[in-house]
C-alpha atoms as an extended CHARMM CRD file, in Angstrom:
* protein
*
       288  EXT
         1         1  UNK       CA             18.2190000000       16.2900000000        3.5190000000  PROA      1               0.0000000000
         2         2  UNK       CA             20.8510000000       15.4390000000        0.9260000000  PROA      2               0.0000000000
         3         3  UNK       CA             19.9230000000       12.5460000000       -1.3420000000  PROA      3               0.0000000000
         4         4  UNK       CA             21.9900000000       10.3400000000       -3.5770000000  PROA      4               0.0000000000
         5         5  UNK       CA             21.7840000000       10.8480000000       -7.3240000000  PROA      5               0.0000000000
         6         6  UNK       CA             18.6190000000        9.3510000000       -8.8140000000  PROA      6               0.0000000000
         7         7  UNK       CA             18.8870000000        6.9770000000      -11.7790000000  PROA      7               0.0000000000
         8         8  UNK       CA             15.4630000000        7.6820000000      -13.2560000000  PROA      8               0.0000000000
         9         9  UNK       CA             12.9940000000       10.4590000000      -13.8770000000  PROA      9               0.0000000000
        10        10  UNK       CA             10.6950000000        9.5760000000      -11.0090000000  PROA      10              0.0000000000
        11        11  UNK       CA              8.7470000000       11.6230000000       -8.4650000000  PROA      11              0.0000000000
        12        12  UNK       CA              7.9100000000       10.2620000000       -5.0510000000  PROA      12              0.0000000000
        13        13  UNK       CA              4.5210000000       11.6530000000       -4.0080000000  PROA      13              0.0000000000
        14        14  UNK       CA              3.2450000000       11.4860000000       -0.4290000000  PROA      14              0.0000000000
        15        15  UNK       CA             -0.5300000000       12.1340000000       -0.3960000000  PROA      15              0.0000000000
        16        16  UNK       CA             -1.5040000000       13.8050000000        2.8700000000  PROA      16              0.0000000000
        17        17  UNK       CA             -5.1160000000       14.5580000000        3.7870000000  PROA      17              0.0000000000
        18        18  UNK       CA             -5.8400000000       16.6040000000        6.8790000000  PROA      18              0.0000000000
        19        19  UNK       CA             -9.3770000000       15.3010000000        7.4670000000  PROA      19              0.0000000000
        20        20  UNK       CA             -8.6580000000       11.6720000000        8.3310000000  PROA      20              0.0000000000
        21        21  UNK       CA            -11.7760000000       10.0740000000        9.8490000000  PROA      21              0.0000000000
        22        22  UNK       CA             -9.9570000000        8.1310000000       12.5550000000  PROA      22              0.0000000000
        23        23  UNK       CA             -7.1670000000       10.6360000000       13.1810000000  PROA      23              0.0000000000
        24        24  UNK       CA             -7.8440000000       14.2330000000       12.0030000000  PROA      24              0.0000000000
        25        25  UNK       CA             -4.6560000000       16.1970000000       11.4050000000  PROA      25              0.0000000000
        26        26  UNK       CA             -2.5660000000       13.0070000000       11.4040000000  PROA      26              0.0000000000
        27        27  UNK       CA              0.2050000000       14.3130000000        9.0840000000  PROA      27              0.0000000000
        28        28  UNK       CA              0.9690000000       17.0620000000       11.6090000000  PROA      28              0.0000000000
        29        29  UNK       CA              0.9030000000       14.8180000000       14.6910000000  PROA      29              0.0000000000
        30        30  UNK       CA              4.2330000000       15.0230000000       16.5150000000  PROA      30              0.0000000000
        31        31  UNK       CA              6.3990000000       11.9150000000       16.6630000000  PROA      31              0.0000000000
        32        32  UNK       CA              9.7180000000       12.2390000000       18.5030000000  PROA      32              0.0000000000
        33        33  UNK       CA              9.6890000000       15.9950000000       18.0860000000  PROA      33              0.0000000000
        34        34  UNK       CA              8.8630000000       16.0250000000       14.3690000000  PROA      34              0.0000000000
        35        35  UNK       CA              5.6000000000       16.0260000000       12.3900000000  PROA      35              0.0000000000
        36        36  UNK       CA              4.7040000000       12.5440000000       11.1800000000  PROA      36              0.0000000000
        37        37  UNK       CA              4.8550000000       13.7330000000        7.5800000000  PROA      37              0.0000000000
        38        38  UNK       CA              8.4680000000       14.8480000000        8.0790000000  PROA      38              0.0000000000
        39        39  UNK       CA              9.5240000000       11.3510000000        9.1400000000  PROA      39              0.0000000000
        40        40  UNK       CA              7.9580000000        9.8960000000        5.9860000000  PROA      40              0.0000000000
        41        41  UNK       CA              9.4620000000       12.6080000000        3.7720000000  PROA      41              0.0000000000
        42        42  UNK       CA             12.9680000000       12.1080000000        5.1430000000  PROA      42              0.0000000000
        43        43  UNK       CA             12.8220000000        8.3280000000        4.7830000000  PROA      43              0.0000000000
        44        44  UNK       CA             11.4770000000        8.5400000000        1.2300000000  PROA      44              0.0000000000
        45        45  UNK       CA             14.1930000000       11.0370000000        0.3330000000  PROA      45              0.0000000000
        46        46  UNK       CA             16.7910000000        8.3200000000        0.9250000000  PROA      46              0.0000000000
        47        47  UNK       CA             15.4920000000        6.2950000000       -2.0310000000  PROA      47              0.0000000000
        48        48  UNK       CA             17.9940000000        6.3580000000       -4.8860000000  PROA      48              0.0000000000
        49        49  UNK       CA             15.3010000000        6.0270000000       -7.5400000000  PROA      49              0.0000000000
        50        50  UNK       CA             13.5380000000        9.3210000000       -6.7860000000  PROA      50              0.0000000000
        51        51  UNK       CA             14.5720000000       12.5060000000       -8.5300000000  PROA      51              0.0000000000
        52        52  UNK       CA             12.0960000000       14.4670000000       -6.3830000000  PROA      52              0.0000000000
        53        53  UNK       CA             10.0010000000       13.8930000000       -3.3030000000  PROA      53              0.0000000000
        54        54  UNK       CA              6.9580000000       16.0310000000       -2.5800000000  PROA      54              0.0000000000
        55        55  UNK       CA              3.8860000000       16.0910000000       -0.3820000000  PROA      55              0.0000000000
        56        56  UNK       CA              0.5300000000       16.4340000000       -2.1480000000  PROA      56              0.0000000000
        57        57  UNK       CA             -2.0760000000       17.8020000000        0.2440000000  PROA      57              0.0000000000
        58        58  UNK       CA             -5.4100000000       19.5790000000        0.4140000000  PROA      58              0.0000000000
        59        59  UNK       CA             -4.3850000000       21.6050000000        3.4720000000  PROA      59              0.0000000000
        60        60  UNK       CA             -2.4540000000       24.8810000000        3.5450000000  PROA      60              0.0000000000
        61        61  UNK       CA             -1.1170000000       24.2270000000        7.0410000000  PROA      61              0.0000000000
        62        62  UNK       CA              0.4770000000       20.9740000000        5.8870000000  PROA      62              0.0000000000
        63        63  UNK       CA              2.0620000000       22.8400000000        2.9740000000  PROA      63              0.0000000000
        64        64  UNK       CA              3.4770000000       25.4160000000        5.3900000000  PROA      64              0.0000000000
        65        65  UNK       CA              4.8880000000       22.8080000000        7.7680000000  PROA      65              0.0000000000
        66        66  UNK       CA              6.5110000000       20.8270000000        4.9550000000  PROA      66              0.0000000000
        67        67  UNK       CA              8.1820000000       23.9310000000        3.5650000000  PROA      67              0.0000000000
        68        68  UNK       CA              9.3630000000       24.8800000000        7.0410000000  PROA      68              0.0000000000
        69        69  UNK       CA             11.3880000000       21.6820000000        7.3860000000  PROA      69              0.0000000000
        70        70  UNK       CA             12.8010000000       22.1600000000        3.8750000000  PROA      70              0.0000000000
        71        71  UNK       CA             10.5040000000       19.8390000000        1.9500000000  PROA      71              0.0000000000
        72        72  UNK       CA              8.5090000000       20.3690000000       -1.2390000000  PROA      72              0.0000000000
        73        73  UNK       CA              4.7150000000       20.4460000000       -1.1490000000  PROA      73              0.0000000000
        74        74  UNK       CA              1.8800000000       21.0620000000       -3.6040000000  PROA      74              0.0000000000
        75        75  UNK       CA             -1.6320000000       22.1580000000       -2.7040000000  PROA      75              0.0000000000
        76        76  UNK       CA             -4.1210000000       19.8790000000       -4.4640000000  PROA      76              0.0000000000
        77        77  UNK       CA             -7.8920000000       19.6480000000       -4.7880000000  PROA      77              0.0000000000
        78        78  UNK       CA            -10.0200000000       18.5690000000       -1.8380000000  PROA      78              0.0000000000
        79        79  UNK       CA            -12.4000000000       16.2690000000       -3.7250000000  PROA      79              0.0000000000
        80        80  UNK       CA            -10.0380000000       13.4110000000       -4.6110000000  PROA      80              0.0000000000
        81        81  UNK       CA            -11.4500000000       10.0110000000       -3.6820000000  PROA      81              0.0000000000
        82        82  UNK       CA             -8.0870000000        8.4170000000       -2.8990000000  PROA      82              0.0000000000
        83        83  UNK       CA             -4.3350000000        8.8160000000       -2.9590000000  PROA      83              0.0000000000
        84        84  UNK       CA             -4.0140000000        7.6650000000       -6.5580000000  PROA      84              0.0000000000
        85        85  UNK       CA             -6.1780000000       10.5390000000       -7.7810000000  PROA      85              0.0000000000
        86        86  UNK       CA             -4.0840000000       12.9880000000       -5.7450000000  PROA      86              0.0000000000
        87        87  UNK       CA             -0.8720000000       11.5790000000       -7.2420000000  PROA      87              0.0000000000
        88        88  UNK       CA             -2.4470000000       11.8900000000      -10.7020000000  PROA      88              0.0000000000
        89        89  UNK       CA             -3.0550000000       15.5990000000      -10.1390000000  PROA      89              0.0000000000
        90        90  UNK       CA              0.6560000000       15.9730000000       -9.4050000000  PROA      90              0.0000000000
        91        91  UNK       CA              1.4780000000       13.9910000000      -12.5600000000  PROA      91              0.0000000000
        92        92  UNK       CA             -0.5850000000       16.4010000000      -14.6550000000  PROA      92              0.0000000000
        93        93  UNK       CA              1.6020000000       19.2210000000      -13.3400000000  PROA      93              0.0000000000
        94        94  UNK       CA              4.9470000000       17.4270000000      -13.7780000000  PROA      94              0.0000000000
        95        95  UNK       CA              6.7140000000       15.8630000000      -16.7390000000  PROA      95              0.0000000000
        96        96  UNK       CA              8.5850000000       12.9640000000      -15.1450000000  PROA      96              0.0000000000
        97        97  UNK       CA              7.9540000000        9.4770000000      -16.5790000000  PROA      97              0.0000000000
        98        98  UNK       CA              7.2950000000        7.6510000000      -13.3040000000  PROA      98              0.0000000000
        99        99  UNK       CA              5.4640000000        8.4520000000      -10.0810000000  PROA      99              0.0000000000
       100       100  UNK       CA              5.4240000000        6.6150000000       -6.7680000000  PROA      100             0.0000000000
       101       101  UNK       CA              2.5360000000        6.7520000000       -4.3080000000  PROA      101             0.0000000000
       102       102  UNK       CA              4.0870000000        6.6590000000       -0.8200000000  PROA      102             0.0000000000
       103       103  UNK       CA              1.7940000000        6.2520000000        2.1860000000  PROA      103             0.0000000000
       104       104  UNK       CA              1.9460000000        9.3510000000        4.3930000000  PROA      104             0.0000000000
       105       105  UNK       CA              1.4950000000        7.4850000000        7.6670000000  PROA      105             0.0000000000
       106       106  UNK       CA              4.5270000000        5.1690000000        7.5080000000  PROA      106             0.0000000000
       107       107  UNK       CA              7.4010000000        6.8530000000        9.3390000000  PROA      107             0.0000000000
       108       108  UNK       CA              9.5560000000        3.7420000000        8.9110000000  PROA      108             0.0000000000
       109       109  UNK       CA              9.0400000000        3.3230000000        5.1530000000  PROA      109             0.0000000000
       110       110  UNK       CA             12.0270000000        1.4450000000        3.7020000000  PROA      110             0.0000000000
       111       111  UNK       CA             13.8010000000        3.4090000000        0.9170000000  PROA      111             0.0000000000
       112       112  UNK       CA             15.0220000000        0.1710000000       -0.6510000000  PROA      112             0.0000000000
       113       113  UNK       CA             11.4280000000       -1.0090000000       -1.1320000000  PROA      113             0.0000000000
       114       114  UNK       CA             10.6540000000        2.1920000000       -3.0350000000  PROA      114             0.0000000000
       115       115  UNK       CA             13.6960000000        1.5200000000       -5.2080000000  PROA      115             0.0000000000
       116       116  UNK       CA             12.5380000000       -2.0680000000       -5.7830000000  PROA      116             0.0000000000
       117       117  UNK       CA              9.1660000000       -0.8610000000       -7.0640000000  PROA      117             0.0000000000
       118       118  UNK       CA             10.6240000000        1.7630000000       -9.3990000000  PROA      118             0.0000000000
       119       119  UNK       CA             13.4110000000       -0.4340000000      -10.7360000000  PROA      119             0.0000000000
       120       120  UNK       CA             11.0020000000       -3.3070000000      -11.4360000000  PROA      120             0.0000000000
       121       121  UNK       CA              8.6320000000       -1.0040000000      -13.3180000000  PROA      121             0.0000000000
       122       122  UNK       CA             11.4540000000        0.4980000000      -15.3690000000  PROA      122             0.0000000000
       123       123  UNK       CA             12.7120000000       -2.9250000000      -16.4080000000  PROA      123             0.0000000000
       124       124  UNK       CA              9.3660000000       -4.1940000000      -17.6870000000  PROA      124             0.0000000000
       125       125  UNK       CA              7.4770000000       -2.5120000000      -20.5050000000  PROA      125             0.0000000000
       126       126  UNK       CA              4.5060000000       -4.7980000000      -19.8600000000  PROA      126             0.0000000000
       127       127  UNK       CA              3.4960000000       -3.2580000000      -16.5570000000  PROA      127             0.0000000000
       128       128  UNK       CA              1.5720000000       -0.0400000000      -16.0300000000  PROA      128             0.0000000000
       129       129  UNK       CA              1.9390000000       -0.2590000000      -12.2490000000  PROA      129             0.0000000000
       130       130  UNK       CA              4.2480000000       -2.1020000000       -9.8910000000  PROA      130             0.0000000000
       131       131  UNK       CA              3.5460000000       -2.8200000000       -6.2320000000  PROA      131             0.0000000000
       132       132  UNK       CA              4.6290000000       -5.1540000000       -3.4280000000  PROA      132             0.0000000000
       133       133  UNK       CA              3.1760000000       -7.9530000000       -1.3300000000  PROA      133             0.0000000000
       134       134  UNK       CA              4.3720000000       -9.9700000000        1.6300000000  PROA      134             0.0000000000
       135       135  UNK       CA              3.3720000000      -13.4360000000        2.8980000000  PROA      135             0.0000000000
       136       136  UNK       CA              0.7340000000      -13.2760000000        5.6340000000  PROA      136             0.0000000000
       137       137  UNK       CA              2.0740000000      -14.8800000000        8.7820000000  PROA      137             0.0000000000
       138       138  UNK       CA             -0.6660000000      -14.2770000000       11.3520000000  PROA      138             0.0000000000
       139       139  UNK       CA             -3.7280000000      -16.5280000000       11.1280000000  PROA      139             0.0000000000
       140       140  UNK       CA             -6.0740000000      -13.7290000000       12.1440000000  PROA      140             0.0000000000
       141       141  UNK       CA             -4.9250000000      -11.5530000000        9.2270000000  PROA      141             0.0000000000
       142       142  UNK       CA             -6.2340000000      -13.9960000000        6.6190000000  PROA      142             0.0000000000
       143       143  UNK       CA             -9.8340000000      -12.9610000000        7.2870000000  PROA      143             0.0000000000
       144       144  UNK       CA             -9.1200000000       -9.4030000000        8.4550000000  PROA      144             0.0000000000
       145       145  UNK       CA            -10.6850000000       -6.9760000000        5.9200000000  PROA      145             0.0000000000
       146       146  UNK       CA             -8.1300000000       -4.3310000000        6.9020000000  PROA      146             0.0000000000
       147       147  UNK       CA             -5.4000000000       -6.5960000000        5.5060000000  PROA      147             0.0000000000
       148       148  UNK       CA             -5.7400000000       -6.4640000000        1.7240000000  PROA      148             0.0000000000
       149       149  UNK       CA             -4.9660000000       -9.7330000000       -0.0280000000  PROA      149             0.0000000000
       150       150  UNK       CA             -3.6380000000      -10.2150000000       -3.5690000000  PROA      150             0.0000000000
       151       151  UNK       CA             -3.3540000000      -13.2360000000       -5.8520000000  PROA      151             0.0000000000
       152       152  UNK       CA             -0.8330000000      -13.2960000000       -8.6840000000  PROA      152             0.0000000000
       153       153  UNK       CA             -0.2810000000      -15.3450000000      -11.8120000000  PROA      153             0.0000000000
       154       154  UNK       CA              2.7980000000      -17.4430000000      -12.5840000000  PROA      154             0.0000000000
       155       155  UNK       CA              4.5150000000      -14.4410000000      -14.1420000000  PROA      155             0.0000000000
       156       156  UNK       CA              4.0780000000      -12.2310000000      -11.0870000000  PROA      156             0.0000000000
       157       157  UNK       CA              1.1660000000      -10.1160000000      -12.3440000000  PROA      157             0.0000000000
       158       158  UNK       CA             -1.7640000000       -9.2940000000      -10.0850000000  PROA      158             0.0000000000
       159       159  UNK       CA             -4.9510000000      -11.2470000000      -10.8210000000  PROA      159             0.0000000000
       160       160  UNK       CA             -7.1020000000       -9.6640000000       -8.1290000000  PROA      160             0.0000000000
       161       161  UNK       CA             -7.0110000000       -7.7310000000       -4.8680000000  PROA      161             0.0000000000
       162       162  UNK       CA             -9.5850000000       -8.2600000000       -2.1280000000  PROA      162             0.0000000000
       163       163  UNK       CA            -10.3600000000       -7.6000000000        1.5060000000  PROA      163             0.0000000000
       164       164  UNK       CA            -11.6830000000      -11.1500000000        1.6610000000  PROA      164             0.0000000000
       165       165  UNK       CA             -9.7130000000      -14.3850000000        1.8860000000  PROA      165             0.0000000000
       166       166  UNK       CA             -8.1240000000      -15.1450000000       -1.4790000000  PROA      166             0.0000000000
       167       167  UNK       CA             -7.4200000000      -17.8570000000       -2.4900000000  PROA      167             0.0000000000
       168       168  UNK       CA            -10.4160000000      -19.5580000000       -0.8720000000  PROA      168             0.0000000000
       169       169  UNK       CA             -8.8340000000      -23.0330000000       -0.5280000000  PROA      169             0.0000000000
       170       170  UNK       CA            -11.9580000000      -24.7860000000        0.8660000000  PROA      170             0.0000000000
       171       171  UNK       CA            -10.4970000000      -28.2850000000        1.2650000000  PROA      171             0.0000000000
       172       172  UNK       CA             -7.6070000000      -30.1990000000        2.7620000000  PROA      172             0.0000000000
       173       173  UNK       CA             -5.3490000000      -31.0690000000       -0.2140000000  PROA      173             0.0000000000
       174       174  UNK       CA             -4.1520000000      -34.2450000000        1.5280000000  PROA      174             0.0000000000
       175       175  UNK       CA             -7.6120000000      -35.7920000000        1.9100000000  PROA      175             0.0000000000
       176       176  UNK       CA             -9.4490000000      -33.7340000000       -0.7560000000  PROA      176             0.0000000000
       177       177  UNK       CA            -12.2640000000      -33.4880000000        1.7820000000  PROA      177             0.0000000000
       178       178  UNK       CA            -14.3890000000      -30.4070000000        2.2170000000  PROA      178             0.0000000000
       179       179  UNK       CA            -15.6690000000      -29.3320000000        5.5920000000  PROA      179             0.0000000000
       180       180  UNK       CA            -13.1720000000      -26.6880000000        6.6920000000  PROA      180             0.0000000000
       181       181  UNK       CA            -15.1410000000      -23.7510000000        5.3510000000  PROA      181             0.0000000000
       182       182  UNK       CA            -14.8960000000      -20.7040000000        7.5430000000  PROA      182             0.0000000000
       183       183  UNK       CA            -18.1790000000      -19.8660000000        9.2280000000  PROA      183             0.0000000000
       184       184  UNK       CA            -19.5020000000      -23.4370000000        9.1380000000  PROA      184             0.0000000000
       185       185  UNK       CA            -19.0060000000      -26.0650000000       11.7930000000  PROA      185             0.0000000000
       186       186  UNK       CA            -17.1990000000      -29.2360000000       10.7880000000  PROA      186             0.0000000000
       187       187  UNK       CA            -16.0890000000      -32.3780000000       12.5850000000  PROA      187             0.0000000000
       188       188  UNK       CA            -12.6460000000      -33.9200000000       12.9630000000  PROA      188             0.0000000000
       189       189  UNK       CA            -12.0480000000      -37.6800000000       13.2240000000  PROA      189             0.0000000000
       190       190  UNK       CA            -13.2390000000      -37.6380000000       16.8280000000  PROA      190             0.0000000000
       191       191  UNK       CA            -16.4300000000      -35.8540000000       15.9140000000  PROA      191             0.0000000000
       192       192  UNK       CA            -15.4730000000      -32.5930000000       17.6700000000  PROA      192             0.0000000000
       193       193  UNK       CA            -16.3010000000      -29.2710000000       16.0210000000  PROA      193             0.0000000000
       194       194  UNK       CA            -13.3710000000      -27.1870000000       14.8160000000  PROA      194             0.0000000000
       195       195  UNK       CA            -13.4020000000      -23.6230000000       16.0080000000  PROA      195             0.0000000000
       196       196  UNK       CA            -12.7840000000      -20.6840000000       13.6890000000  PROA      196             0.0000000000
       197       197  UNK       CA             -9.1860000000      -20.1430000000       14.7410000000  PROA      197             0.0000000000
       198       198  UNK       CA             -8.2550000000      -23.7660000000       14.0510000000  PROA      198             0.0000000000
       199       199  UNK       CA            -10.0510000000      -23.6500000000       10.7260000000  PROA      199             0.0000000000
       200       200  UNK       CA             -8.0880000000      -20.5920000000        9.6650000000  PROA      200             0.0000000000
       201       201  UNK       CA             -4.8430000000      -22.2910000000       10.6270000000  PROA      201             0.0000000000
       202       202  UNK       CA             -5.7530000000      -25.4690000000        8.7300000000  PROA      202             0.0000000000
       203       203  UNK       CA             -6.6000000000      -23.4960000000        5.6140000000  PROA      203             0.0000000000
       204       204  UNK       CA             -3.3250000000      -21.6020000000        5.8140000000  PROA      204             0.0000000000
       205       205  UNK       CA             -1.4580000000      -24.9200000000        5.8830000000  PROA      205             0.0000000000
       206       206  UNK       CA             -3.6330000000      -26.3020000000        3.0760000000  PROA      206             0.0000000000
       207       207  UNK       CA             -2.9520000000      -23.2740000000        0.9230000000  PROA      207             0.0000000000
       208       208  UNK       CA              0.7930000000      -23.6730000000        1.4330000000  PROA      208             0.0000000000
       209       209  UNK       CA              0.6410000000      -27.3670000000        0.4780000000  PROA      209             0.0000000000
       210       210  UNK       CA             -1.1870000000      -26.4330000000       -2.6890000000  PROA      210             0.0000000000
       211       211  UNK       CA              1.6530000000      -24.1340000000       -3.6550000000  PROA      211             0.0000000000
       212       212  UNK       CA             -0.4610000000      -21.0530000000       -2.8750000000  PROA      212             0.0000000000
       213       213  UNK       CA              0.3370000000      -18.3760000000       -0.3750000000  PROA      213             0.0000000000
       214       214  UNK       CA             -1.7940000000      -15.8060000000        1.3310000000  PROA      214             0.0000000000
       215       215  UNK       CA             -0.1790000000      -12.5520000000        0.2980000000  PROA      215             0.0000000000
       216       216  UNK       CA             -0.8410000000       -9.2510000000        2.0080000000  PROA      216             0.0000000000
       217       217  UNK       CA             -0.6750000000       -6.2230000000       -0.2580000000  PROA      217             0.0000000000
       218       218  UNK       CA              1.7120000000       -3.4100000000        0.6400000000  PROA      218             0.0000000000
       219       219  UNK       CA              0.2340000000       -0.0610000000       -0.3840000000  PROA      219             0.0000000000
       220       220  UNK       CA              3.2490000000        1.2630000000       -2.2730000000  PROA      220             0.0000000000
       221       221  UNK       CA              2.6990000000        1.8970000000       -5.9900000000  PROA      221             0.0000000000
       222       222  UNK       CA              4.9790000000        2.9120000000       -8.8520000000  PROA      222             0.0000000000
       223       223  UNK       CA              3.0690000000        4.1360000000      -11.9310000000  PROA      223             0.0000000000
       224       224  UNK       CA              3.8560000000        4.9930000000      -15.5190000000  PROA      224             0.0000000000
       225       225  UNK       CA              2.6270000000        8.5280000000      -16.0740000000  PROA      225             0.0000000000
       226       226  UNK       CA              0.4670000000        7.7720000000      -19.1160000000  PROA      226             0.0000000000
       227       227  UNK       CA             -1.4050000000        4.9170000000      -17.4100000000  PROA      227             0.0000000000
       228       228  UNK       CA             -1.8370000000        6.9310000000      -14.2250000000  PROA      228             0.0000000000
       229       229  UNK       CA             -3.3710000000        9.8680000000      -16.0830000000  PROA      229             0.0000000000
       230       230  UNK       CA             -5.6010000000        7.6910000000      -18.2680000000  PROA      230             0.0000000000
       231       231  UNK       CA             -7.0620000000        5.5680000000      -15.4790000000  PROA      231             0.0000000000
       232       232  UNK       CA             -7.4490000000        8.4240000000      -12.9930000000  PROA      232             0.0000000000
       233       233  UNK       CA             -9.6950000000       10.2490000000      -15.4660000000  PROA      233             0.0000000000
       234       234  UNK       CA            -12.0980000000        7.2990000000      -15.5400000000  PROA      234             0.0000000000
       235       235  UNK       CA            -14.9870000000        6.8950000000      -13.1480000000  PROA      235             0.0000000000
       236       236  UNK       CA            -14.6360000000        4.5300000000      -10.1990000000  PROA      236             0.0000000000
       237       237  UNK       CA            -15.3410000000        0.9840000000      -11.3710000000  PROA      237             0.0000000000
       238       238  UNK       CA            -17.7350000000       -1.5950000000       -9.9410000000  PROA      238             0.0000000000
       239       239  UNK       CA            -15.0700000000       -3.7850000000       -8.3130000000  PROA      239             0.0000000000
       240       240  UNK       CA            -13.2060000000       -0.7560000000       -7.0020000000  PROA      240             0.0000000000
       241       241  UNK       CA            -16.3750000000        0.4420000000       -5.2740000000  PROA      241             0.0000000000
       242       242  UNK       CA            -17.2960000000       -3.0190000000       -3.9850000000  PROA      242             0.0000000000
       243       243  UNK       CA            -13.8990000000       -3.6910000000       -2.4140000000  PROA      243             0.0000000000
       244       244  UNK       CA            -13.0040000000       -0.0480000000       -1.6920000000  PROA      244             0.0000000000
       245       245  UNK       CA             -9.6270000000       -0.6460000000       -3.3530000000  PROA      245             0.0000000000
       246       246  UNK       CA             -8.3930000000        1.9560000000       -5.8320000000  PROA      246             0.0000000000
       247       247  UNK       CA             -5.9170000000       -0.3830000000       -7.5830000000  PROA      247             0.0000000000
       248       248  UNK       CA             -8.8040000000       -2.4180000000       -8.9980000000  PROA      248             0.0000000000
       249       249  UNK       CA             -9.6410000000        0.4430000000      -11.3590000000  PROA      249             0.0000000000
       250       250  UNK       CA             -6.3480000000       -0.2480000000      -13.1450000000  PROA      250             0.0000000000
       251       251  UNK       CA             -7.1060000000       -3.9640000000      -13.4900000000  PROA      251             0.0000000000
       252       252  UNK       CA            -10.6420000000       -3.3020000000      -14.7210000000  PROA      252             0.0000000000
       253       253  UNK       CA             -9.2270000000       -1.0150000000      -17.4050000000  PROA      253             0.0000000000
       254       254  UNK       CA             -6.8260000000       -3.7140000000      -18.6040000000  PROA      254             0.0000000000
       255       255  UNK       CA             -3.6310000000       -2.4100000000      -17.0030000000  PROA      255             0.0000000000
       256       256  UNK       CA             -1.1400000000       -5.0120000000      -15.8300000000  PROA      256             0.0000000000
       257       257  UNK       CA              0.0910000000       -4.6430000000      -12.2600000000  PROA      257             0.0000000000
       258       258  UNK       CA              3.3740000000       -6.3050000000      -11.3720000000  PROA      258             0.0000000000
       259       259  UNK       CA              3.7620000000       -7.6090000000       -7.8380000000  PROA      259             0.0000000000
       260       260  UNK       CA              7.1060000000       -8.0950000000       -6.1190000000  PROA      260             0.0000000000
       261       261  UNK       CA              7.2780000000      -10.4060000000       -3.0970000000  PROA      261             0.0000000000
       262       262  UNK       CA              9.1460000000       -9.0080000000       -0.1130000000  PROA      262             0.0000000000
       263       263  UNK       CA              9.6400000000       -9.7450000000        3.5720000000  PROA      263             0.0000000000
       264       264  UNK       CA              8.9850000000       -6.0810000000        4.3700000000  PROA      264             0.0000000000
       265       265  UNK       CA              5.9270000000       -5.3880000000        6.5300000000  PROA      265             0.0000000000
       266       266  UNK       CA              4.1170000000       -2.0690000000        6.6880000000  PROA      266             0.0000000000
       267       267  UNK       CA              4.0230000000       -0.2710000000       10.0120000000  PROA      267             0.0000000000
       268       268  UNK       CA              1.5020000000        2.5200000000        9.6360000000  PROA      268             0.0000000000
       269       269  UNK       CA             -0.1240000000        4.9810000000       12.0100000000  PROA      269             0.0000000000
       270       270  UNK       CA             -3.9170000000        4.8770000000       11.7890000000  PROA      270             0.0000000000
       271       271  UNK       CA             -4.8590000000        6.0740000000       15.2760000000  PROA      271             0.0000000000
       272       272  UNK       CA             -3.4410000000        8.0550000000       18.2010000000  PROA      272             0.0000000000
       273       273  UNK       CA             -2.7960000000        4.7380000000       19.9160000000  PROA      273             0.0000000000
       274       274  UNK       CA             -0.6930000000        3.6500000000       16.9230000000  PROA      274             0.0000000000
       275       275  UNK       CA              1.2670000000        6.9000000000       17.2000000000  PROA      275             0.0000000000
       276       276  UNK       CA              2.0370000000        6.2300000000       20.8540000000  PROA      276             0.0000000000
       277       277  UNK       CA              3.1170000000        2.6810000000       20.0640000000  PROA      277             0.0000000000
       278       278  UNK       CA              5.3200000000        3.9370000000       17.2090000000  PROA      278             0.0000000000
       279       279  UNK       CA              6.9600000000        6.4830000000       19.5150000000  PROA      279             0.0000000000
       280       280  UNK       CA              7.8250000000        3.7490000000       21.9820000000  PROA      280             0.0000000000
       281       281  UNK       CA              9.1840000000        1.5630000000       19.1910000000  PROA      281             0.0000000000
       282       282  UNK       CA             11.3480000000        4.2620000000       17.6420000000  PROA      282             0.0000000000
       283       283  UNK       CA             12.5730000000        5.4690000000       21.0300000000  PROA      283             0.0000000000
       284       284  UNK       CA             13.6900000000        1.9440000000       21.8410000000  PROA      284             0.0000000000
       285       285  UNK       CA             15.4200000000        1.6670000000       18.4610000000  PROA      285             0.0000000000
       286       286  UNK       CA             17.3120000000        4.9130000000       19.0440000000  PROA      286             0.0000000000
       287       287  UNK       CA             15.5930000000        6.8520000000       16.2430000000  PROA      287             0.0000000000
       288       288  UNK       CA             15.5400000000       10.6310000000       16.3980000000  PROA      288             0.0000000000
């Protein structure tokens, strides 16, 4: 696929593991007549900021398939703990200044969001990594551990990432009264107990009134090569292990992570059911 001229020395890397626990062989699963990994590759290739796009995988069959559709692929080690470590292996073999970690299960990845990450990182010498977040709209996502939350400082830098609710916001800012803690029963003015769903909704409103927002992290990262190589060589850190979130290793090693707020929402494929739903969605949208 022909791409527009890139404005920076930046490689887009799509980590692709064959042995997914929930969906083995997911990168090769067929979606509208193409392997899933091909959809991601072609969408990423539309990003103006990328001088190259390649798939980093531990599987020779994935390498073969990528090369068959005209893409670039590198065979990497099998023992990487996460996508960041796989991207770092690519960075050790390339000389570009910037690298982007692109999720391999998002066939509708927005090229402009990739460009936003890269451009923001290029324009700020203070950041080692740049990523994105979007306001959480669904009440049930606030306490869903599969939806990673992030809090940021006034300058837009990440303070912390968690699978738990952050910020906690345990009170109603209008009354300053506690009693809306999730997991505990509380009474309204009529003495009736609030159920968990109502509590979550109240806290979402309270957080907004406080000037806070519940932000869901979007797993798209742009890295500076030197920071990526340095941090990837370090052992997994305590918070990284506790939360099972690889980006915390950067924070624990003192790297600043910039966070851009966007309305974009990830639409990934985690299971075969997700693949079927995605096929219906793309078929209805006229994708091919």
